[in-house]
Amino acid sequence: MALPFLFEFWAMPHQLPPEGDWRAWVILGGRGAGKTRAGAEWVRAQVEGARPLDAGRCERLALVGETIDQVREVMIFGDSGILACSPPDRRPQWEAGRKRLVWPNGAQAHAFSAHEPEGLRGPQFDGAWVDELAKWKKGQDAWDMLQFALRLGEDPRVCVTTTPRPTAILRDLLARPSTVTTHAPTEANRANLAESFLAEVRERYAGTSLGRQELDGVMLGASEGALWTHPMLEEAQLAEAPPLDRIVVAVDPPVTGHAGSDECGIVVAGVKMARAPEDWRAYVLEDASVAAASPMQWAEAAVAALERHGADRIVAEVNQGGDLVEAVIRQVDPLVPLTKVRAAKGKSARAEPVAALYEQGRVHHLRGLGALEDQLCAMTTRGWEGKGSPDRLDALVWALTDLMISARVLRAEPKVRTV
């Protein structure tokens, strides 16, 4: 009955270590995504040989958790811990007095508490499993002591399993070129989780910042000088929008149209007007952005969003595509109302007036806009600090500029305006 212990057969992709030359493997995941099982199986893979008494890759490992109790109860004795994952002929013995596991082949794993970093001064190891690094109160001190202790063998490595809280130690680790990552949301492991648990947490936390962190396994947090923050955006969330006076679909087309192109940002937003323009309120209804391999695909997605929401017009940036952008959209719908806009300022300068609307509490989001909100939080006063191109952000800026800023300047019903 060896099959239950052949983890490579059962594992999900995020639970298997990446190929290549790396020093630290960080597994980022939501609650219940299978991080502990992945860490325990990685330890097994390091210490076990082909046969129970054969030597493995590592002989002395460190097991470091927030407290000794958590190392023992989660990493070692837990339902997904080392003992539960080990076949009978390879199961290690726990020596409580010495706080260590000893395998039949002589390999050892010693338990340490991150609350006591000095405990890592002196011992030396050829591997380590670190659990919930982002929760450690003395994270930097404990991590530094562990790095000095990883000095045995030809290639000492560390596996880090953690929920992605935006702590300095985790950010620094993820930024290092010697670090590799895998990632999965809670839903990835749904086959092993109670359906009632999933239903409850989805209902209570879907679309919230806490849900993005604890369920989706996404590391939140604002960059220095960020124009938006996740708490600001969470305050702006609503379950539904009121009847709106005007709706637009804003499009930020990619520069090229092939499989490797940037995404096409497509954002749907509307405005609830009042007597005074300063009392108008905007509502971001949908992020319909697509990874389009051809211009026709993003044009079809934009027109579909317009029809889905009964929008008044499409607002499209034409800096890169010029007349081609309009031509592609009109191939899908020759009569679609279209406003063409050109960027005369940098992205940050265009975004700042829109970010000010959020600070004034005049923009609201429907839930489920996590990818868009992540891009917003990476835009700073110094410019874009995220990966790739902020296509979703650009589309949102064009939408809210048309609905709230340009309309206020014109002091007129904006839907008759064409460019």
PDB file of C-alpha atoms in Angstrom, residues 24-152:
ATOM      1  CA  ALA A  24      14.450  29.426  -0.744  1.00  0.00           C
ATOM      2  CA  TRP A  25      11.127  28.035  -1.947  1.00  0.00           C
ATOM      3  CA  VAL A  26       8.184  30.093  -0.674  1.00  0.00           C
ATOM      4  CA  ILE A  27       4.732  28.493  -0.834  1.00  0.00           C
ATOM      5  CA  LEU A  28       2.099  31.242  -0.633  1.00  0.00           C
ATOM      6  CA  GLY A  29      -1.421  30.015  -0.087  1.00  0.00           C
ATOM      7  CA  GLY A  30      -4.792  30.705   1.420  1.00  0.00           C
ATOM      8  CA  ARG A  31      -6.081  28.943   4.510  1.00  0.00           C
ATOM      9  CA  GLY A  32      -6.344  25.221   3.865  1.00  0.00           C
ATOM     10  CA  ALA A  33      -4.554  25.385   0.508  1.00  0.00           C
ATOM     11  CA  GLY A  34      -2.249  22.501   1.434  1.00  0.00           C
ATOM     12  CA  LYS A  35       0.839  24.454   2.511  1.00  0.00           C
ATOM     13  CA  THR A  36       1.564  22.315   5.596  1.00  0.00           C
ATOM     14  CA  ARG A  37       1.315  19.072   3.632  1.00  0.00           C
ATOM     15  CA  ALA A  38       3.684  20.479   1.006  1.00  0.00           C
ATOM     16  CA  GLY A  39       6.220  21.462   3.675  1.00  0.00           C
ATOM     17  CA  ALA A  40       6.023  18.085   5.416  1.00  0.00           C
ATOM     18  CA  GLU A  41       6.436  16.194   2.155  1.00  0.00           C
ATOM     19  CA  TRP A  42       9.387  18.381   1.195  1.00  0.00           C
ATOM     20  CA  VAL A  43      11.073  17.395   4.476  1.00  0.00           C
ATOM     21  CA  ARG A  44      10.431  13.725   3.666  1.00  0.00           C
ATOM     22  CA  ALA A  45      11.945  14.187   0.212  1.00  0.00           C
ATOM     23  CA  GLN A  46      15.086  15.678   1.747  1.00  0.00           C
ATOM     24  CA  VAL A  47      15.764  13.069   4.438  1.00  0.00           C
ATOM     25  CA  GLU A  48      14.579   9.811   2.871  1.00  0.00           C
ATOM     26  CA  GLY A  49      16.683   7.587   0.643  1.00  0.00           C
ATOM     27  CA  ALA A  50      15.599   4.937  -1.839  1.00  0.00           C
ATOM     28  CA  ARG A  51      15.234   2.407   1.006  1.00  0.00           C
ATOM     29  CA  PRO A  52      14.310   3.055   4.657  1.00  0.00           C
ATOM     30  CA  LEU A  53      17.909   2.914   5.904  1.00  0.00           C
ATOM     31  CA  ASP A  54      19.500   4.696   2.933  1.00  0.00           C
ATOM     32  CA  ALA A  55      20.765   8.240   3.421  1.00  0.00           C
ATOM     33  CA  GLY A  56      18.833  11.091   1.857  1.00  0.00           C
ATOM     34  CA  ARG A  57      19.922  14.473   0.567  1.00  0.00           C
ATOM     35  CA  CYS A  58      19.863  16.030   4.055  1.00  0.00           C
ATOM     36  CA  GLU A  59      20.943  14.721   7.442  1.00  0.00           C
ATOM     37  CA  ARG A  60      20.184  17.654   9.771  1.00  0.00           C
ATOM     38  CA  LEU A  61      17.193  19.929   9.259  1.00  0.00           C
ATOM     39  CA  ALA A  62      15.697  22.799  11.246  1.00  0.00           C
ATOM     40  CA  LEU A  63      11.917  23.009  11.782  1.00  0.00           C
ATOM     41  CA  VAL A  64      11.081  26.608  12.708  1.00  0.00           C
ATOM     42  CA  GLY A  65       7.607  27.812  13.631  1.00  0.00           C
ATOM     43  CA  GLU A  66       6.172  30.744  15.543  1.00  0.00           C
ATOM     44  CA  THR A  67       6.298  28.715  18.794  1.00  0.00           C
ATOM     45  CA  ILE A  68       7.505  25.282  19.834  1.00  0.00           C
ATOM     46  CA  ASP A  69       3.881  24.260  20.384  1.00  0.00           C
ATOM     47  CA  GLN A  70       3.044  25.125  16.796  1.00  0.00           C
ATOM     48  CA  VAL A  71       6.062  23.225  15.480  1.00  0.00           C
ATOM     49  CA  ARG A  72       4.985  20.168  17.452  1.00  0.00           C
ATOM     50  CA  GLU A  73       1.219  20.339  16.935  1.00  0.00           C
ATOM     51  CA  VAL A  74       1.158  21.507  13.296  1.00  0.00           C
ATOM     52  CA  MET A  75       4.434  20.690  11.573  1.00  0.00           C
ATOM     53  CA  ILE A  76       5.138  17.360  13.309  1.00  0.00           C
ATOM     54  CA  PHE A  77       1.945  15.879  14.808  1.00  0.00           C
ATOM     55  CA  GLY A  78      -0.655  17.751  12.765  1.00  0.00           C
ATOM     56  CA  ASP A  79      -3.107  16.100  10.374  1.00  0.00           C
ATOM     57  CA  SER A  80      -0.850  17.155   7.489  1.00  0.00           C
ATOM     58  CA  GLY A  81       2.393  17.064   9.493  1.00  0.00           C
ATOM     59  CA  ILE A  82       5.508  14.979   9.057  1.00  0.00           C
ATOM     60  CA  LEU A  83       4.348  11.944  11.054  1.00  0.00           C
ATOM     61  CA  ALA A  84       0.986  11.740   9.293  1.00  0.00           C
ATOM     62  CA  CYS A  85       2.716  11.833   5.893  1.00  0.00           C
ATOM     63  CA  SER A  86       5.371   9.216   6.634  1.00  0.00           C
ATOM     64  CA  PRO A  87       4.960   5.509   5.760  1.00  0.00           C
ATOM     65  CA  PRO A  88       5.409   3.126   8.725  1.00  0.00           C
ATOM     66  CA  ASP A  89       8.865   1.902   7.719  1.00  0.00           C
ATOM     67  CA  ARG A  90      10.199   5.473   7.376  1.00  0.00           C
ATOM     68  CA  ARG A  91       8.341   7.180  10.205  1.00  0.00           C
ATOM     69  CA  PRO A  92      10.662   9.176  12.494  1.00  0.00           C
ATOM     70  CA  GLN A  93      10.571   9.069  16.297  1.00  0.00           C
ATOM     71  CA  TRP A  94       9.849  12.208  18.294  1.00  0.00           C
ATOM     72  CA  GLU A  95      12.283  12.766  21.154  1.00  0.00           C
ATOM     73  CA  ALA A  96      10.448  15.310  23.268  1.00  0.00           C
ATOM     74  CA  GLY A  97      13.310  16.004  25.661  1.00  0.00           C
ATOM     75  CA  ARG A  98      15.654  16.954  22.829  1.00  0.00           C
ATOM     76  CA  LYS A  99      12.914  18.485  20.640  1.00  0.00           C
ATOM     77  CA  ARG A 100      13.891  16.501  17.592  1.00  0.00           C
ATOM     78  CA  LEU A 101      12.732  13.891  15.113  1.00  0.00           C
ATOM     79  CA  VAL A 102      15.029  10.981  14.301  1.00  0.00           C
ATOM     80  CA  TRP A 103      14.500   8.871  11.150  1.00  0.00           C
ATOM     81  CA  PRO A 104      15.430   5.178  10.799  1.00  0.00           C
ATOM     82  CA  ASN A 105      18.357   6.204   8.538  1.00  0.00           C
ATOM     83  CA  GLY A 106      19.765   8.525  11.226  1.00  0.00           C
ATOM     84  CA  ALA A 107      18.579  11.850   9.752  1.00  0.00           C
ATOM     85  CA  GLN A 108      17.394  14.412  12.302  1.00  0.00           C
ATOM     86  CA  ALA A 109      15.101  17.439  12.349  1.00  0.00           C
ATOM     87  CA  HIS A 110      15.313  19.850  15.301  1.00  0.00           C
ATOM     88  CA  ALA A 111      12.417  22.056  16.430  1.00  0.00           C
ATOM     89  CA  PHE A 112      12.884  25.781  17.097  1.00  0.00           C
ATOM     90  CA  SER A 113      10.674  28.691  18.126  1.00  0.00           C
ATOM     91  CA  ALA A 114      10.906  31.974  16.228  1.00  0.00           C
ATOM     92  CA  HIS A 115      10.207  33.683  19.581  1.00  0.00           C
ATOM     93  CA  GLU A 116      13.709  32.622  20.634  1.00  0.00           C
ATOM     94  CA  PRO A 117      16.059  33.499  17.764  1.00  0.00           C
ATOM     95  CA  GLU A 118      19.143  32.870  19.888  1.00  0.00           C
ATOM     96  CA  GLY A 119      18.211  29.193  19.978  1.00  0.00           C
ATOM     97  CA  LEU A 120      19.399  29.047  16.370  1.00  0.00           C
ATOM     98  CA  ARG A 121      22.834  30.371  17.294  1.00  0.00           C
ATOM     99  CA  GLY A 122      25.269  27.467  17.372  1.00  0.00           C
ATOM    100  CA  PRO A 123      23.500  24.569  15.590  1.00  0.00           C
ATOM    101  CA  GLN A 124      24.133  23.956  11.904  1.00  0.00           C
ATOM    102  CA  PHE A 125      21.935  22.409   9.236  1.00  0.00           C
ATOM    103  CA  ASP A 126      21.744  21.375   5.603  1.00  0.00           C
ATOM    104  CA  GLY A 127      18.073  22.282   5.193  1.00  0.00           C
ATOM    105  CA  ALA A 128      15.091  23.884   6.934  1.00  0.00           C
ATOM    106  CA  TRP A 129      11.316  24.077   6.872  1.00  0.00           C
ATOM    107  CA  VAL A 130       9.917  27.417   8.041  1.00  0.00           C
ATOM    108  CA  ASP A 131       6.177  27.743   8.751  1.00  0.00           C
ATOM    109  CA  GLU A 132       4.111  30.968   8.806  1.00  0.00           C
ATOM    110  CA  LEU A 133       7.105  33.274   8.489  1.00  0.00           C
ATOM    111  CA  ALA A 134       4.837  36.292   8.010  1.00  0.00           C
ATOM    112  CA  LYS A 135       3.395  35.806  11.528  1.00  0.00           C
ATOM    113  CA  TRP A 136       6.704  35.806  13.403  1.00  0.00           C
ATOM    114  CA  LYS A 137       6.984  38.689  15.872  1.00  0.00           C
ATOM    115  CA  LYS A 138      10.774  38.424  15.808  1.00  0.00           C
ATOM    116  CA  GLY A 139      10.831  37.459  12.168  1.00  0.00           C
ATOM    117  CA  GLN A 140      13.949  39.251  11.000  1.00  0.00           C
ATOM    118  CA  ASP A 141      16.092  38.142  13.958  1.00  0.00           C
ATOM    119  CA  ALA A 142      14.978  34.506  13.705  1.00  0.00           C
ATOM    120  CA  TRP A 143      15.387  34.429   9.930  1.00  0.00           C
ATOM    121  CA  ASP A 144      18.883  35.928  10.136  1.00  0.00           C
ATOM    122  CA  MET A 145      19.985  33.370  12.728  1.00  0.00           C
ATOM    123  CA  LEU A 146      18.638  30.555  10.554  1.00  0.00           C
ATOM    124  CA  GLN A 147      20.605  31.781   7.527  1.00  0.00           C
ATOM    125  CA  PHE A 148      23.862  31.584   9.513  1.00  0.00           C
ATOM    126  CA  ALA A 149      22.924  28.050  10.601  1.00  0.00           C
ATOM    127  CA  LEU A 150      22.328  26.771   7.052  1.00  0.00           C
ATOM    128  CA  ARG A 151      25.963  25.953   6.387  1.00  0.00           C
ATOM    129  CA  LEU A 152      26.161  22.162   5.939  1.00  0.00           C
TER     130      LEU A 152
END
